[in-house]
mmCIF file of C-alpha atoms and ligand atoms in Angstrom:
data_model
loop_
_atom_site.group_PDB
_atom_site.id
_atom_site.type_symbol
_atom_site.label_atom_id
_atom_site.label_comp_id
_atom_site.label_asym_id
_atom_site.label_seq_id
_atom_site.Cartn_x
_atom_site.Cartn_y
_atom_site.Cartn_z
ATOM 1 C CA MET A 32 -4.329 -18.779 18.002
ATOM 2 C CA ALA A 33 -4.136 -15.642 20.146
ATOM 3 C CA PHE A 34 -5.066 -12.823 17.805
ATOM 4 C CA ASN A 35 -2.283 -10.481 18.878
ATOM 5 C CA ILE A 36 0.641 -12.922 18.758
ATOM 6 C CA GLU A 37 3.893 -11.028 17.982
ATOM 7 C CA LEU A 38 5.532 -10.818 14.573
ATOM 8 C CA ASP A 39 8.141 -13.553 14.129
ATOM 9 C CA THR A 40 11.189 -11.659 12.825
ATOM 10 C CA GLY A 41 13.299 -14.834 12.549
ATOM 11 C CA LYS A 42 10.747 -16.459 10.280
ATOM 12 C CA ILE A 43 10.418 -13.323 8.148
ATOM 13 C CA ARG A 44 14.221 -13.099 7.778
ATOM 14 C CA SER A 45 14.597 -16.764 6.931
ATOM 15 C CA LEU A 46 11.897 -16.639 4.234
ATOM 16 C CA VAL A 47 12.657 -13.328 2.511
ATOM 17 C CA GLY A 48 16.304 -12.826 3.490
ATOM 18 C CA GLY A 49 17.774 -13.836 0.111
ATOM 19 C CA ASN A 50 15.440 -11.579 -1.865
ATOM 20 C CA LEU A 51 15.959 -8.094 -3.242
ATOM 21 C CA VAL A 52 13.058 -6.912 -1.065
ATOM 22 C CA GLY A 53 14.145 -8.187 2.338
ATOM 23 C CA SER A 54 17.906 -7.723 1.997
ATOM 24 C CA ARG A 55 17.753 -6.618 5.652
ATOM 25 C CA VAL A 56 14.809 -6.817 8.029
ATOM 26 C CA LEU A 57 14.416 -4.630 11.092
ATOM 27 C CA THR A 58 11.479 -5.123 13.453
ATOM 28 C CA VAL A 59 10.703 -2.700 16.267
ATOM 29 C CA GLN A 60 8.024 -2.719 18.938
ATOM 30 C CA GLU A 61 7.032 0.899 18.555
ATOM 31 C CA VAL A 62 8.126 3.700 16.279
ATOM 32 C CA ASP A 63 6.791 7.082 15.175
ATOM 33 C CA SER A 64 6.349 5.834 11.611
ATOM 34 C CA THR A 65 8.108 3.035 9.718
ATOM 35 C CA ASN A 66 8.391 5.446 6.765
ATOM 36 C CA GLU A 67 10.265 7.937 8.964
ATOM 37 C CA LEU A 68 12.458 5.105 10.298
ATOM 38 C CA ALA A 69 13.290 4.036 6.736
ATOM 39 C CA LYS A 70 14.135 7.634 5.818
ATOM 40 C CA ARG A 71 16.522 7.887 8.786
ATOM 41 C CA TYR A 72 18.226 4.637 7.748
ATOM 42 C CA PHE A 73 18.511 5.896 4.163
ATOM 43 C CA GLN A 74 20.591 8.801 5.499
ATOM 44 C CA ASP A 75 22.865 6.147 7.098
ATOM 45 C CA ASP A 76 23.302 4.309 3.806
ATOM 46 C CA ALA A 77 20.829 1.472 4.371
ATOM 47 C CA PRO A 78 20.808 -1.022 1.493
ATOM 48 C CA GLU A 79 18.183 -1.293 -1.208
ATOM 49 C CA GLY A 80 15.408 -3.644 -0.164
ATOM 50 C CA MET A 81 15.756 -3.040 3.564
ATOM 51 C CA VAL A 82 12.456 -3.685 5.353
ATOM 52 C CA PHE A 83 11.205 -1.922 8.488
ATOM 53 C CA LEU A 84 8.365 -3.470 10.465
ATOM 54 C CA ALA A 85 6.684 -2.177 13.607
ATOM 55 C CA GLU A 86 4.215 -3.693 16.034
ATOM 56 C CA SER A 87 2.732 -0.216 16.455
ATOM 57 C CA GLN A 88 3.249 3.358 15.284
ATOM 58 C CA THR A 89 2.704 6.482 17.362
ATOM 59 C CA LYS A 90 2.572 8.806 14.324
ATOM 60 C CA GLY A 91 1.567 6.498 11.491
ATOM 61 C CA LYS A 92 1.125 8.544 8.344
ATOM 62 C CA GLY A 93 -1.563 8.206 5.695
ATOM 63 C CA ARG A 94 -1.871 9.961 2.342
ATOM 64 C CA SER A 95 -2.765 13.653 2.133
ATOM 65 C CA GLY A 96 -1.470 14.379 5.642
ATOM 66 C CA ARG A 97 -3.888 11.959 7.318
ATOM 67 C CA THR A 98 -3.049 9.790 10.325
ATOM 68 C CA TRP A 99 -2.729 6.016 9.938
ATOM 69 C CA HIS A 100 -4.109 4.598 13.159
ATOM 70 C CA SER A 101 -1.630 1.867 14.178
ATOM 71 C CA PRO A 102 -2.534 0.065 17.423
ATOM 72 C CA PRO A 103 -0.178 -2.665 18.702
ATOM 73 C CA GLY A 104 -0.420 -6.293 17.679
ATOM 74 C CA VAL A 105 -3.191 -6.199 15.082
ATOM 75 C CA GLY A 106 -1.856 -4.717 11.859
ATOM 76 C CA VAL A 107 0.972 -5.036 9.395
ATOM 77 C CA PHE A 108 2.868 -1.741 9.323
ATOM 78 C CA LEU A 109 5.945 -1.920 7.150
ATOM 79 C CA SER A 110 8.162 0.160 4.900
ATOM 80 C CA VAL A 111 10.628 -0.872 2.237
ATOM 81 C CA LEU A 112 13.514 1.221 0.973
ATOM 82 C CA LEU A 113 14.076 0.996 -2.785
ATOM 83 C CA LYS A 114 16.696 2.667 -4.958
ATOM 84 C CA PRO A 115 15.553 2.022 -8.524
ATOM 85 C CA ALA A 116 17.389 3.601 -11.457
ATOM 86 C CA ILE A 117 14.228 5.136 -12.922
ATOM 87 C CA PRO A 118 13.214 8.746 -13.630
ATOM 88 C CA VAL A 119 11.621 10.467 -10.619
ATOM 89 C CA ALA A 120 8.423 10.939 -12.663
ATOM 90 C CA GLN A 121 7.926 7.164 -12.546
ATOM 91 C CA ILE A 122 7.800 6.955 -8.750
ATOM 92 C CA PRO A 123 3.983 6.900 -8.575
ATOM 93 C CA GLN A 124 4.214 3.676 -10.583
ATOM 94 C CA LEU A 125 5.941 2.060 -7.608
ATOM 95 C CA ALA A 126 2.847 2.759 -5.521
ATOM 96 C CA LEU A 127 0.721 0.960 -8.121
ATOM 97 C CA LEU A 128 3.215 -1.900 -8.006
ATOM 98 C CA ALA A 129 2.916 -2.072 -4.228
ATOM 99 C CA GLY A 130 -0.886 -2.112 -4.470
ATOM 100 C CA VAL A 131 -0.744 -5.103 -6.800
ATOM 101 C CA ALA A 132 1.672 -6.900 -4.447
ATOM 102 C CA VAL A 133 -0.507 -6.276 -1.386
ATOM 103 C CA ALA A 134 -3.751 -7.282 -3.117
ATOM 104 C CA LYS A 135 -2.143 -10.492 -4.427
ATOM 105 C CA ALA A 136 -0.702 -11.230 -0.975
ATOM 106 C CA VAL A 137 -4.072 -10.721 0.715
ATOM 107 C CA ASN A 138 -5.742 -12.894 -1.914
ATOM 108 C CA THR A 139 -3.403 -15.815 -1.211
ATOM 109 C CA ILE A 140 -4.399 -15.747 2.474
ATOM 110 C CA SER A 141 -7.915 -14.349 2.782
ATOM 111 C CA PRO A 142 -11.046 -16.309 1.855
ATOM 112 C CA LEU A 143 -12.631 -13.032 0.674
ATOM 113 C CA PRO A 144 -10.802 -11.159 -2.094
ATOM 114 C CA ALA A 145 -9.255 -7.702 -1.907
ATOM 115 C CA ASN A 146 -9.396 -5.257 -4.779
ATOM 116 C CA LEU A 147 -7.739 -1.994 -5.688
ATOM 117 C CA LYS A 148 -8.952 1.586 -5.893
ATOM 118 C CA TRP A 149 -6.732 4.043 -7.695
ATOM 119 C CA PRO A 150 -4.195 5.196 -6.872
ATOM 120 C CA ASN A 151 -3.368 2.774 -4.076
ATOM 121 C CA ASP A 152 -6.154 1.796 -1.728
ATOM 122 C CA ILE A 153 -6.738 -1.830 -0.887
ATOM 123 C CA LEU A 154 -10.429 -2.521 -0.392
ATOM 124 C CA MET A 155 -12.476 -5.437 0.831
ATOM 125 C CA ASN A 156 -16.248 -5.388 0.458
ATOM 126 C CA GLY A 157 -15.974 -1.707 -0.482
ATOM 127 C CA LYS A 158 -14.199 -0.713 2.734
ATOM 128 C CA LYS A 159 -10.593 0.274 3.233
ATOM 129 C CA LEU A 160 -8.417 -2.660 4.246
ATOM 130 C CA GLY A 161 -5.028 -1.135 3.567
ATOM 131 C CA GLY A 162 -3.122 1.729 2.051
ATOM 132 C CA ILE A 163 0.222 2.696 0.620
ATOM 133 C CA LEU A 164 2.282 5.822 1.159
ATOM 134 C CA CYS A 165 5.276 6.332 -1.141
ATOM 135 C CA GLU A 166 7.806 8.973 -0.201
ATOM 136 C CA LEU A 167 10.941 10.210 -1.910
ATOM 137 C CA VAL A 168 14.178 10.548 0.079
ATOM 138 C CA ALA A 169 17.301 12.300 -1.105
ATOM 139 C CA ARG A 170 20.871 12.640 0.081
ATOM 140 C CA GLU A 171 23.930 14.070 -1.639
ATOM 141 C CA GLY A 172 22.387 13.877 -5.088
ATOM 142 C CA ARG A 173 21.147 10.323 -4.635
ATOM 143 C CA TRP A 174 17.570 9.383 -4.031
ATOM 144 C CA GLY A 175 15.479 6.486 -2.893
ATOM 145 C CA VAL A 176 11.841 5.661 -2.410
ATOM 146 C CA VAL A 177 10.215 4.535 0.793
ATOM 147 C CA ILE A 178 7.137 2.422 0.196
ATOM 148 C CA GLY A 179 4.993 2.320 3.324
ATOM 149 C CA ILE A 180 2.297 -0.314 3.569
ATOM 150 C CA GLY A 181 -0.418 -0.607 6.192
ATOM 151 C CA VAL A 182 -2.879 -3.514 6.306
ATOM 152 C CA ASN A 183 -5.650 -3.903 8.870
ATOM 153 C CA VAL A 184 -5.349 -7.553 9.829
ATOM 154 C CA ASN A 185 -6.871 -8.487 13.179
ATOM 155 C CA HIS A 186 -8.506 -5.200 14.175
ATOM 156 C CA ARG A 187 -11.778 -5.485 16.055
ATOM 157 C CA ARG A 188 -14.287 -2.744 15.237
ATOM 158 C CA ASP A 189 -13.509 -0.794 18.434
ATOM 159 C CA GLN A 190 -9.832 -0.658 17.476
ATOM 160 C CA PHE A 191 -10.664 1.831 14.719
ATOM 161 C CA PRO A 192 -11.362 5.468 15.605
ATOM 162 C CA GLU A 193 -15.124 6.066 15.666
ATOM 163 C CA ASP A 194 -15.190 8.185 12.517
ATOM 164 C CA LEU A 195 -13.545 5.381 10.512
ATOM 165 C CA ARG A 196 -15.696 2.472 11.654
ATOM 166 C CA GLU A 197 -18.024 2.641 8.639
ATOM 167 C CA LEU A 198 -15.197 3.227 6.147
ATOM 168 C CA ALA A 199 -12.401 0.917 7.303
ATOM 169 C CA THR A 200 -12.282 -2.806 7.757
ATOM 170 C CA SER A 201 -9.891 -5.605 8.660
ATOM 171 C CA LEU A 202 -9.355 -9.175 7.500
ATOM 172 C CA TYR A 203 -10.775 -10.282 10.843
ATOM 173 C CA LEU A 204 -13.966 -8.260 10.449
ATOM 174 C CA GLU A 205 -14.590 -9.493 6.912
ATOM 175 C CA ASN A 206 -13.586 -13.145 7.276
ATOM 176 C CA ASN A 207 -14.509 -13.615 10.914
ATOM 177 C CA GLN A 208 -11.195 -15.338 11.578
ATOM 178 C CA THR A 209 -7.799 -14.232 12.790
ATOM 179 C CA THR A 210 -4.872 -14.126 10.373
ATOM 180 C CA ASP A 211 -1.228 -14.789 11.200
ATOM 181 C CA ARG A 212 0.403 -11.354 10.735
ATOM 182 C CA THR A 213 3.825 -12.912 10.193
ATOM 183 C CA LEU A 214 2.503 -14.886 7.216
ATOM 184 C CA MET A 215 0.737 -11.789 5.920
ATOM 185 C CA ALA A 216 3.966 -9.753 6.143
ATOM 186 C CA ILE A 217 5.984 -12.521 4.449
ATOM 187 C CA SER A 218 3.464 -12.822 1.633
ATOM 188 C CA ILE A 219 3.461 -9.037 1.071
ATOM 189 C CA LEU A 220 7.269 -8.959 0.948
ATOM 190 C CA GLU A 221 7.490 -11.939 -1.405
ATOM 191 C CA HIS A 222 4.938 -10.436 -3.792
ATOM 192 C CA LEU A 223 6.637 -7.046 -3.582
ATOM 193 C CA ASP A 224 9.943 -8.672 -4.487
ATOM 194 C CA GLN A 225 8.389 -10.433 -7.489
ATOM 195 C CA GLU A 226 6.507 -7.362 -8.745
ATOM 196 C CA TYR A 227 9.579 -5.150 -8.328
ATOM 197 C CA ARG A 228 11.822 -7.531 -10.287
ATOM 198 C CA ASP A 229 9.186 -7.824 -13.037
ATOM 199 C CA PHE A 230 8.828 -4.033 -13.175
ATOM 200 C CA LEU A 231 12.594 -3.489 -13.455
ATOM 201 C CA GLN A 232 12.773 -6.087 -16.212
ATOM 202 C CA SER A 233 9.553 -5.551 -18.165
ATOM 203 C CA GLY A 234 8.313 -2.056 -17.284
ATOM 204 C CA MET A 235 4.754 -0.862 -16.894
ATOM 205 C CA ALA A 236 2.730 -2.932 -19.377
ATOM 206 C CA PRO A 237 2.417 -6.149 -17.281
ATOM 207 C CA LEU A 238 1.846 -4.050 -14.166
ATOM 208 C CA VAL A 239 -1.047 -2.158 -15.787
ATOM 209 C CA LYS A 240 -2.558 -5.526 -16.767
ATOM 210 C CA SER A 241 -2.262 -6.931 -13.226
ATOM 211 C CA TRP A 242 -3.618 -3.746 -11.689
ATOM 212 C CA THR A 243 -6.591 -3.808 -14.076
ATOM 213 C CA ARG A 244 -7.371 -7.424 -13.150
ATOM 214 C CA LEU A 245 -7.386 -6.480 -9.463
ATOM 215 C CA THR A 246 -9.699 -3.474 -9.580
ATOM 216 C CA GLY A 247 -13.448 -3.290 -9.759
ATOM 217 C CA MET A 248 -13.587 0.424 -10.512
ATOM 218 C CA PHE A 249 -13.411 0.580 -14.299
ATOM 219 C CA GLY A 250 -16.709 1.400 -15.976
ATOM 220 C CA LYS A 251 -17.971 2.823 -12.667
ATOM 221 C CA PRO A 252 -18.958 6.425 -11.889
ATOM 222 C CA VAL A 253 -16.319 8.216 -9.842
ATOM 223 C CA CYS A 254 -15.662 11.580 -8.300
ATOM 224 C CA LEU A 255 -12.026 12.630 -8.425
ATOM 225 C CA THR A 256 -10.469 15.456 -6.465
ATOM 226 C CA HIS A 257 -7.347 16.759 -8.137
ATOM 227 C CA ALA A 258 -5.572 20.048 -7.376
ATOM 228 C CA ASN A 259 -8.671 21.618 -5.734
ATOM 229 C CA GLU A 260 -10.820 20.541 -8.668
ATOM 230 C CA SER A 261 -13.649 18.058 -8.298
ATOM 231 C CA ILE A 262 -14.360 15.998 -11.395
ATOM 232 C CA SER A 263 -17.251 13.599 -11.980
ATOM 233 C CA GLY A 264 -17.080 10.971 -14.663
ATOM 234 C CA THR A 265 -16.538 7.314 -15.400
ATOM 235 C CA ALA A 266 -13.255 5.551 -14.626
ATOM 236 C CA GLN A 267 -12.087 4.108 -17.939
ATOM 237 C CA GLY A 268 -8.783 2.442 -17.167
ATOM 238 C CA LEU A 269 -5.094 3.110 -16.663
ATOM 239 C CA ASP A 270 -2.973 4.504 -19.453
ATOM 240 C CA GLU A 271 0.527 3.178 -20.225
ATOM 241 C CA ARG A 272 2.000 5.411 -17.488
ATOM 242 C CA GLY A 273 -0.427 4.236 -14.818
ATOM 243 C CA ARG A 274 -2.508 7.413 -14.919
ATOM 244 C CA LEU A 275 -6.235 7.134 -14.327
ATOM 245 C CA VAL A 276 -8.258 7.851 -17.449
ATOM 246 C CA VAL A 277 -11.661 9.373 -16.696
ATOM 247 C CA ARG A 278 -14.424 10.022 -19.240
ATOM 248 C CA MET A 279 -16.091 13.184 -18.085
ATOM 249 C CA GLU A 280 -19.747 14.039 -18.337
ATOM 250 C CA ASP A 281 -19.107 16.075 -21.513
ATOM 251 C CA GLY A 282 -17.615 12.963 -23.160
ATOM 252 C CA GLN A 283 -13.988 14.150 -23.049
ATOM 253 C CA GLN A 284 -11.299 11.927 -21.578
ATOM 254 C CA ARG A 285 -8.596 13.116 -19.187
ATOM 255 C CA ALA A 286 -5.688 11.244 -17.606
ATOM 256 C CA PHE A 287 -4.754 12.031 -14.004
ATOM 257 C CA ASP A 288 -1.436 11.297 -12.329
ATOM 258 C CA SER A 289 -2.685 12.000 -8.807
ATOM 259 C CA GLY A 290 -5.887 12.597 -6.909
ATOM 260 C CA GLU A 291 -8.400 11.165 -4.469
ATOM 261 C CA VAL A 292 -11.151 9.001 -5.909
ATOM 262 C CA THR A 293 -14.583 8.307 -4.458
ATOM 263 C CA LEU A 294 -16.745 5.662 -6.070
ATOM 264 C CA ARG A 295 -20.213 7.125 -6.699
ATOM 265 C CA ARG A 296 -23.426 5.144 -6.424
ATOM 266 C CA GLU A 297 -24.650 3.945 -9.836
HETATM 267 C C1 BTN B 27 -3.113 5.720 3.030
HETATM 268 O O1 BTN B 27 -3.469 6.807 3.479
HETATM 269 O O2 BTN B 27 -3.900 4.977 2.447
HETATM 270 C C2 BTN B 27 -1.688 5.262 3.189
HETATM 271 C C3 BTN B 27 -1.463 4.563 4.484
HETATM 272 C C4 BTN B 27 -0.053 4.063 4.675
HETATM 273 C C5 BTN B 27 0.176 3.524 6.057
HETATM 274 C C6 BTN B 27 1.506 2.853 6.203
HETATM 275 S S1 BTN B 27 1.669 1.984 7.734
HETATM 276 C C7 BTN B 27 3.375 1.737 7.440
HETATM 277 C C8 BTN B 27 3.909 3.019 6.817
HETATM 278 N N1 BTN B 27 4.299 3.942 7.856
HETATM 279 C C9 BTN B 27 3.518 5.032 7.863
HETATM 280 O O3 BTN B 27 3.635 5.979 8.673
HETATM 281 N N2 BTN B 27 2.602 4.949 6.905
HETATM 282 C C10 BTN B 27 2.740 3.742 6.130
#
């Protein structure tokens, strides 16, 4: 199989079209950012569950103002517009939900497993395989959430910027085989649909359990940067709201609702 074969929009539509996530599917060759595209469609009344996929992004966005390098034909770059009737404070939980969906999707396709690093990094062999950027959109008193997902699928090493080559990876680099991006996108959307329905019906408890099963970080030493503060301690688990509980060096526990985590060497 040619590694950069195009996404098959027809197949994606026919497999996820009846779902809540996948109510409409729009694929474009190139866009600034699928998150920005989704936000523009939200202003035009796009339906809940609409999916935006791009072959490449010219201004792909990562967390904390970083760039998400998005070369053509090798990644999955997608955004989903959701309009859940939940308090705004619960939005970070949707990012955890998306992480679970992506990790499960990768694990159905990849011989090597993916795991999660809080809040929403997808790792393989300790390197970054994918990430999630959740953004709030509002219009005339109504709001929605754009969940942006990027997965490095068939990237060769030289398709990452030099400064990321030791930190980032792709399914190709880890498994030494190409992966069908259409199947990867379909699997992500199907898992997202399932996790979203479960979350709306059953809330956080099952999600915290799934997330915990998919991470390798609990019990490990971490460094967490939160609001200009740098905290060292041991990652203990998620609390019932999805916050990261860290036991600090003085023995006290604190729960964090946001931050950047680095795993420290044991
Ligand atoms: C991170 O920094 O880990 C989050 C990366 C999120 C990247 C995805 S790619 C599709 C969507 N569009 C964007 O501009 N960003 C997200």
